[in-house]
Amino acid sequence: MDTQTKLVDEKAPPSPINESGTVHDLDSLTALGYTPELRRNRSLFTLLFQSLAIAAIPYGEGGPLIVAIYGGGQLSIFVGWLMILVLDECVALSLSELASRYPTSAGPYYWSFQIAKTNKTILSFITGWIWLIGNWTITLSVNFGFASLITATVSMYHPDFVPKAWQLLLIFYAICLITLVICTFGNKFLPMVDIICAAWTAVSILIILIALSVNADVGRHSASYALGHYDTSFSGWGGFTFFIGLLPAAYTFSAIGMISSMAEEVSDPAIKVPRALSLCVPVGGIAGLFFIIPICVTMPPLEDILGAPSGQALPYIFHIVMGSPGGGLGLTFLVLAITMFCSISITVAASRCTWAFARDDAIPGSKIFSKVNKKLGVPVYSLILVTIVQMLLGLINLGSTSAFTAFVSVGVIALAASYAIPIALSLFWNRRVEVSQAKWNVGPIIGPVVNVIALCWIAFEIVLFSMPTVLPVTEVSMNYASVVCVGFGVIATVWYFVHAKHGMFQAPGYPSSCEHMLIRPNSVQGPSSFRWIVENIDAWNGDLRIFRSASRTCLLYVKSGEWLANEFWLG
């Protein structure tokens, strides 16, 4: 071993900027076990704008708005929005601490591995697959909802038009392919696209606010009615109806954690990623109030909205309130553009999640999907995989008209569960020791409080999104989220026993393609710090392995298949 080898210092001061970020950024990523491959071309503001583009307030709340109508109407929309802002901000703060402690595109499954004390590999594998499923299906829900919005817009001019399942599917496929092309060949322009999206969203919300408030073709409700009207007669859930109405708001901010997958494309990610995460909910939430209040004030009769074409309430409301198809189309076009931006941003994040998981050899075809196209600077094959998975799952719509609800539910459930695992491990198992060392954290008092609130909300949210919107349950109203989740669970389980259990998926950051050798305490060579680590491992009865790649060397202590000392990365 090279006697000049030394331990990487993760707390070293930032060095001058190079084309891939600061030297400190590169060292920190290497210390986490990865070789920098992506271009660091994003800033705090472009990250924040991307997170807001993923939330896409007018689409996030407006796409599944009909669920809030079943959930009682204005009270569920307004009060539910305020409740979700508080609850999801607790989730955002909890994730921000973890993202600051371990700033890598691997995200939740890497956090779980580092924080867990035992069974690290299996916990990481489970978290990773749940995280991956959430990324895929939430992206699918955006693109499928986009297709539904387009058909609903057509219905404004052609009231007799009822889109067939195959027509909706073809529109959905077109959206997926267009997004794939943009994300593949336009990577260097995407930070600018996120800025344009933020400006477009702000202007669109302002235009919608003014247009609905001024026109109000069906009249304006009183303040008490606009913000407090509550009708429990539509869903069949009785007193529980209000919680059904929380679904659109919860869906809007369900993907806030996906921005963590962009950590390797921004300089100083330990600060900028958590800041963007923590700011998304309050900034988006305030903007959202200017969107939902005019809708609540000018909303047509709830029973009429339930018959909206393609189950899309927003285009119908715009059409009726504006008093003409042209006015409705103008406002709907603004939302459609926002949804296109959302489709691009969320596809980028999902592809980075897929690439990161493939980089750790955790999915079939990892050698292909972990490649980054050097010329384009993007993981092209991961982008293609995300698109193919969406297109295959979209076929469900041919057999069930409630496919959109299932896609929304699976995405939210899987993302929420992948957030909960590392948060729970950090709070209950690690006692917040690791996150307290993060560059960005909320402190020893606020931290445990937001963690507990986040976990309680996630537990309730998972149950909520597993339930049908309307009772009694029929083939149409059935929520098939559990079926899709089980299907993915079977695939992940099979892959674990076929591939991962036999040592192919060892740990996040483990250089699986490196040459390695076993060494024993009495044969250790190298600097004194290296020998000290080896000689002071308690109850030595495992193997100490040195893994070498072109860019790094790491020291790992292996006992019963578990990596017990993978933090000892060497430069």
PDB file of N, CA, C and O in Angstrom, residues 167-210:
ATOM      1  N   GLN A 167     -56.808   6.622 -26.807  1.00  0.00           N
ATOM      2  CA  GLN A 167     -56.462   7.986 -27.189  1.00  0.00           C
ATOM      3  C   GLN A 167     -55.702   8.689 -26.065  1.00  0.00           C
ATOM      4  O   GLN A 167     -54.694   9.373 -26.299  1.00  0.00           O
ATOM      5  N   LEU A 168     -56.184   8.503 -24.868  1.00  0.00           N
ATOM      6  CA  LEU A 168     -55.504   9.083 -23.703  1.00  0.00           C
ATOM      7  C   LEU A 168     -54.109   8.493 -23.568  1.00  0.00           C
ATOM      8  O   LEU A 168     -53.142   9.203 -23.256  1.00  0.00           O
ATOM      9  N   LEU A 169     -53.993   7.198 -23.836  1.00  0.00           N
ATOM     10  CA  LEU A 169     -52.705   6.522 -23.727  1.00  0.00           C
ATOM     11  C   LEU A 169     -51.708   7.070 -24.745  1.00  0.00           C
ATOM     12  O   LEU A 169     -50.530   7.291 -24.421  1.00  0.00           O
ATOM     13  N   LEU A 170     -52.159   7.325 -25.961  1.00  0.00           N
ATOM     14  CA  LEU A 170     -51.263   7.852 -26.994  1.00  0.00           C
ATOM     15  C   LEU A 170     -50.795   9.273 -26.663  1.00  0.00           C
ATOM     16  O   LEU A 170     -49.625   9.616 -26.899  1.00  0.00           O
ATOM     17  N   ILE A 171     -51.690  10.084 -26.116  1.00  0.00           N
ATOM     18  CA  ILE A 171     -51.290  11.431 -25.686  1.00  0.00           C
ATOM     19  C   ILE A 171     -50.246  11.333 -24.579  1.00  0.00           C
ATOM     20  O   ILE A 171     -49.236  12.051 -24.574  1.00  0.00           O
ATOM     21  N   PHE A 172     -50.471  10.435 -23.651  1.00  0.00           N
ATOM     22  CA  PHE A 172     -49.529  10.194 -22.556  1.00  0.00           C
ATOM     23  C   PHE A 172     -48.173   9.755 -23.095  1.00  0.00           C
ATOM     24  O   PHE A 172     -47.116  10.249 -22.654  1.00  0.00           O
ATOM     25  N   TYR A 173     -48.165   8.837 -24.061  1.00  0.00           N
ATOM     26  CA  TYR A 173     -46.917   8.382 -24.658  1.00  0.00           C
ATOM     27  C   TYR A 173     -46.163   9.535 -25.328  1.00  0.00           C
ATOM     28  O   TYR A 173     -44.937   9.640 -25.228  1.00  0.00           O
ATOM     29  N   ALA A 174     -46.905  10.385 -26.017  1.00  0.00           N
ATOM     30  CA  ALA A 174     -46.276  11.527 -26.679  1.00  0.00           C
ATOM     31  C   ALA A 174     -45.604  12.444 -25.666  1.00  0.00           C
ATOM     32  O   ALA A 174     -44.470  12.921 -25.883  1.00  0.00           O
ATOM     33  N   ILE A 175     -46.263  12.683 -24.547  1.00  0.00           N
ATOM     34  CA  ILE A 175     -45.693  13.529 -23.491  1.00  0.00           C
ATOM     35  C   ILE A 175     -44.408  12.908 -22.949  1.00  0.00           C
ATOM     36  O   ILE A 175     -43.388  13.597 -22.762  1.00  0.00           O
ATOM     37  N   CYS A 176     -44.440  11.597 -22.692  1.00  0.00           N
ATOM     38  CA  CYS A 176     -43.256  10.900 -22.169  1.00  0.00           C
ATOM     39  C   CYS A 176     -42.075  11.026 -23.124  1.00  0.00           C
ATOM     40  O   CYS A 176     -40.935  11.284 -22.697  1.00  0.00           O
ATOM     41  N   LEU A 177     -42.319  10.854 -24.406  1.00  0.00           N
ATOM     42  CA  LEU A 177     -41.244  10.886 -25.392  1.00  0.00           C
ATOM     43  C   LEU A 177     -40.697  12.301 -25.585  1.00  0.00           C
ATOM     44  O   LEU A 177     -39.477  12.496 -25.718  1.00  0.00           O
ATOM     45  N   ILE A 178     -41.586  13.281 -25.601  1.00  0.00           N
ATOM     46  CA  ILE A 178     -41.129  14.675 -25.718  1.00  0.00           C
ATOM     47  C   ILE A 178     -40.267  15.057 -24.522  1.00  0.00           C
ATOM     48  O   ILE A 178     -39.199  15.684 -24.663  1.00  0.00           O
ATOM     49  N   THR A 179     -40.696  14.664 -23.335  1.00  0.00           N
ATOM     50  CA  THR A 179     -39.934  14.957 -22.117  1.00  0.00           C
ATOM     51  C   THR A 179     -38.579  14.269 -22.159  1.00  0.00           C
ATOM     52  O   THR A 179     -37.564  14.848 -21.757  1.00  0.00           O
ATOM     53  N   LEU A 180     -38.548  13.036 -22.642  1.00  0.00           N
ATOM     54  CA  LEU A 180     -37.294  12.291 -22.751  1.00  0.00           C
ATOM     55  C   LEU A 180     -36.297  13.038 -23.639  1.00  0.00           C
ATOM     56  O   LEU A 180     -35.121  13.188 -23.275  1.00  0.00           O
ATOM     57  N   VAL A 181     -36.751  13.502 -24.777  1.00  0.00           N
ATOM     58  CA  VAL A 181     -35.873  14.215 -25.711  1.00  0.00           C
ATOM     59  C   VAL A 181     -35.335  15.503 -25.074  1.00  0.00           C
ATOM     60  O   VAL A 181     -34.133  15.803 -25.155  1.00  0.00           O
ATOM     61  N   ILE A 182     -36.210  16.251 -24.424  1.00  0.00           N
ATOM     62  CA  ILE A 182     -35.797  17.521 -23.805  1.00  0.00           C
ATOM     63  C   ILE A 182     -34.767  17.270 -22.698  1.00  0.00           C
ATOM     64  O   ILE A 182     -33.743  17.956 -22.613  1.00  0.00           O
ATOM     65  N   CYS A 183     -35.035  16.295 -21.842  1.00  0.00           N
ATOM     66  CA  CYS A 183     -34.141  16.010 -20.715  1.00  0.00           C
ATOM     67  C   CYS A 183     -32.808  15.430 -21.177  1.00  0.00           C
ATOM     68  O   CYS A 183     -31.784  15.602 -20.503  1.00  0.00           O
ATOM     69  N   THR A 184     -32.806  14.740 -22.305  1.00  0.00           N
ATOM     70  CA  THR A 184     -31.582  14.128 -22.811  1.00  0.00           C
ATOM     71  C   THR A 184     -30.668  15.142 -23.485  1.00  0.00           C
ATOM     72  O   THR A 184     -29.463  15.198 -23.212  1.00  0.00           O
ATOM     73  N   PHE A 185     -31.238  15.962 -24.356  1.00  0.00           N
ATOM     74  CA  PHE A 185     -30.410  16.844 -25.168  1.00  0.00           C
ATOM     75  C   PHE A 185     -30.363  18.290 -24.683  1.00  0.00           C
ATOM     76  O   PHE A 185     -29.586  19.093 -25.209  1.00  0.00           O
ATOM     77  N   GLY A 186     -31.177  18.621 -23.677  1.00  0.00           N
ATOM     78  CA  GLY A 186     -31.206  20.009 -23.216  1.00  0.00           C
ATOM     79  C   GLY A 186     -30.694  20.221 -21.822  1.00  0.00           C
ATOM     80  O   GLY A 186     -31.056  21.214 -21.166  1.00  0.00           O
ATOM     81  N   ASN A 187     -29.828  19.309 -21.331  1.00  0.00           N
ATOM     82  CA  ASN A 187     -29.409  19.377 -19.931  1.00  0.00           C
ATOM     83  C   ASN A 187     -28.770  20.711 -19.560  1.00  0.00           C
ATOM     84  O   ASN A 187     -29.034  21.251 -18.487  1.00  0.00           O
ATOM     85  N   LYS A 188     -27.940  21.257 -20.439  1.00  0.00           N
ATOM     86  CA  LYS A 188     -27.247  22.506 -20.086  1.00  0.00           C
ATOM     87  C   LYS A 188     -28.201  23.695 -20.009  1.00  0.00           C
ATOM     88  O   LYS A 188     -27.872  24.728 -19.414  1.00  0.00           O
ATOM     89  N   PHE A 189     -29.395  23.531 -20.600  1.00  0.00           N
ATOM     90  CA  PHE A 189     -30.374  24.613 -20.550  1.00  0.00           C
ATOM     91  C   PHE A 189     -31.393  24.446 -19.422  1.00  0.00           C
ATOM     92  O   PHE A 189     -32.179  25.362 -19.174  1.00  0.00           O
ATOM     93  N   LEU A 190     -31.383  23.279 -18.755  1.00  0.00           N
ATOM     94  CA  LEU A 190     -32.434  22.988 -17.776  1.00  0.00           C
ATOM     95  C   LEU A 190     -32.433  23.920 -16.565  1.00  0.00           C
ATOM     96  O   LEU A 190     -33.506  24.260 -16.062  1.00  0.00           O
ATOM     97  N   PRO A 191     -31.258  24.355 -16.044  1.00  0.00           N
ATOM     98  CA  PRO A 191     -31.321  25.346 -14.961  1.00  0.00           C
ATOM     99  C   PRO A 191     -32.064  26.612 -15.378  1.00  0.00           C
ATOM    100  O   PRO A 191     -32.825  27.183 -14.596  1.00  0.00           O
ATOM    101  N   MET A 192     -31.864  27.057 -16.624  1.00  0.00           N
ATOM    102  CA  MET A 192     -32.585  28.220 -17.129  1.00  0.00           C
ATOM    103  C   MET A 192     -34.075  27.909 -17.275  1.00  0.00           C
ATOM    104  O   MET A 192     -34.928  28.766 -17.014  1.00  0.00           O
ATOM    105  N   VAL A 193     -34.389  26.679 -17.678  1.00  0.00           N
ATOM    106  CA  VAL A 193     -35.792  26.260 -17.790  1.00  0.00           C
ATOM    107  C   VAL A 193     -36.484  26.352 -16.429  1.00  0.00           C
ATOM    108  O   VAL A 193     -37.636  26.783 -16.331  1.00  0.00           O
ATOM    109  N   ASP A 194     -35.773  25.966 -15.361  1.00  0.00           N
ATOM    110  CA  ASP A 194     -36.355  26.045 -14.017  1.00  0.00           C
ATOM    111  C   ASP A 194     -36.629  27.499 -13.619  1.00  0.00           C
ATOM    112  O   ASP A 194     -37.630  27.794 -12.959  1.00  0.00           O
ATOM    113  N   ILE A 195     -35.737  28.400 -14.011  1.00  0.00           N
ATOM    114  CA  ILE A 195     -35.952  29.828 -13.730  1.00  0.00           C
ATOM    115  C   ILE A 195     -37.174  30.343 -14.495  1.00  0.00           C
ATOM    116  O   ILE A 195     -38.016  31.063 -13.945  1.00  0.00           O
ATOM    117  N   ILE A 196     -37.255  29.977 -15.767  1.00  0.00           N
ATOM    118  CA  ILE A 196     -38.407  30.382 -16.586  1.00  0.00           C
ATOM    119  C   ILE A 196     -39.695  29.821 -15.992  1.00  0.00           C
ATOM    120  O   ILE A 196     -40.718  30.508 -15.942  1.00  0.00           O
ATOM    121  N   CYS A 197     -39.630  28.580 -15.518  1.00  0.00           N
ATOM    122  CA  CYS A 197     -40.811  27.951 -14.912  1.00  0.00           C
ATOM    123  C   CYS A 197     -41.282  28.729 -13.692  1.00  0.00           C
ATOM    124  O   CYS A 197     -42.490  28.945 -13.504  1.00  0.00           O
ATOM    125  N   ALA A 198     -40.332  29.142 -12.850  1.00  0.00           N
ATOM    126  CA  ALA A 198     -40.699  29.893 -11.647  1.00  0.00           C
ATOM    127  C   ALA A 198     -41.388  31.207 -12.021  1.00  0.00           C
ATOM    128  O   ALA A 198     -42.412  31.580 -11.427  1.00  0.00           O
ATOM    129  N   ALA A 199     -40.829  31.901 -13.003  1.00  0.00           N
ATOM    130  CA  ALA A 199     -41.430  33.166 -13.439  1.00  0.00           C
ATOM    131  C   ALA A 199     -42.800  32.931 -14.075  1.00  0.00           C
ATOM    132  O   ALA A 199     -43.757  33.669 -13.808  1.00  0.00           O
ATOM    133  N   TRP A 200     -42.889  31.908 -14.913  1.00  0.00           N
ATOM    134  CA  TRP A 200     -44.164  31.586 -15.572  1.00  0.00           C
ATOM    135  C   TRP A 200     -45.233  31.248 -14.548  1.00  0.00           C
ATOM    136  O   TRP A 200     -46.384  31.681 -14.662  1.00  0.00           O
ATOM    137  N   THR A 201     -44.859  30.460 -13.532  1.00  0.00           N
ATOM    138  CA  THR A 201     -45.816  30.063 -12.498  1.00  0.00           C
ATOM    139  C   THR A 201     -46.326  31.272 -11.736  1.00  0.00           C
ATOM    140  O   THR A 201     -47.532  31.403 -11.483  1.00  0.00           O
ATOM    141  N   ALA A 202     -45.416  32.170 -11.350  1.00  0.00           N
ATOM    142  CA  ALA A 202     -45.816  33.373 -10.606  1.00  0.00           C
ATOM    143  C   ALA A 202     -46.767  34.235 -11.423  1.00  0.00           C
ATOM    144  O   ALA A 202     -47.813  34.686 -10.920  1.00  0.00           O
ATOM    145  N   VAL A 203     -46.424  34.456 -12.688  1.00  0.00           N
ATOM    146  CA  VAL A 203     -47.274  35.274 -13.559  1.00  0.00           C
ATOM    147  C   VAL A 203     -48.619  34.589 -13.799  1.00  0.00           C
ATOM    148  O   VAL A 203     -49.673  35.239 -13.796  1.00  0.00           O
ATOM    149  N   SER A 204     -48.588  33.276 -13.978  1.00  0.00           N
ATOM    150  CA  SER A 204     -49.831  32.527 -14.230  1.00  0.00           C
ATOM    151  C   SER A 204     -50.786  32.612 -13.046  1.00  0.00           C
ATOM    152  O   SER A 204     -51.997  32.815 -13.222  1.00  0.00           O
ATOM    153  N   ILE A 205     -50.248  32.459 -11.835  1.00  0.00           N
ATOM    154  CA  ILE A 205     -51.091  32.540 -10.641  1.00  0.00           C
ATOM    155  C   ILE A 205     -51.715  33.932 -10.535  1.00  0.00           C
ATOM    156  O   ILE A 205     -52.900  34.082 -10.197  1.00  0.00           O
ATOM    157  N   LEU A 206     -50.926  34.958 -10.849  1.00  0.00           N
ATOM    158  CA  LEU A 206     -51.440  36.332 -10.805  1.00  0.00           C
ATOM    159  C   LEU A 206     -52.552  36.531 -11.838  1.00  0.00           C
ATOM    160  O   LEU A 206     -53.603  37.124 -11.535  1.00  0.00           O
ATOM    161  N   ILE A 207     -52.347  36.021 -13.048  1.00  0.00           N
ATOM    162  CA  ILE A 207     -53.356  36.165 -14.102  1.00  0.00           C
ATOM    163  C   ILE A 207     -54.636  35.426 -13.725  1.00  0.00           C
ATOM    164  O   ILE A 207     -55.751  35.951 -13.894  1.00  0.00           O
ATOM    165  N   ILE A 208     -54.502  34.201 -13.197  1.00  0.00           N
ATOM    166  CA  ILE A 208     -55.676  33.415 -12.794  1.00  0.00           C
ATOM    167  C   ILE A 208     -56.430  34.127 -11.672  1.00  0.00           C
ATOM    168  O   ILE A 208     -57.664  34.186 -11.671  1.00  0.00           O
ATOM    169  N   LEU A 209     -55.673  34.679 -10.712  1.00  0.00           N
ATOM    170  CA  LEU A 209     -56.283  35.423  -9.608  1.00  0.00           C
ATOM    171  C   LEU A 209     -57.129  36.582 -10.132  1.00  0.00           C
ATOM    172  O   LEU A 209     -58.293  36.750  -9.746  1.00  0.00           O
ATOM    173  N   ILE A 210     -56.561  37.370 -11.025  1.00  0.00           N
ATOM    174  CA  ILE A 210     -57.263  38.547 -11.546  1.00  0.00           C
ATOM    175  C   ILE A 210     -58.442  38.135 -12.427  1.00  0.00           C
ATOM    176  O   ILE A 210     -59.558  38.664 -12.284  1.00  0.00           O
TER     177      ILE A 210
END
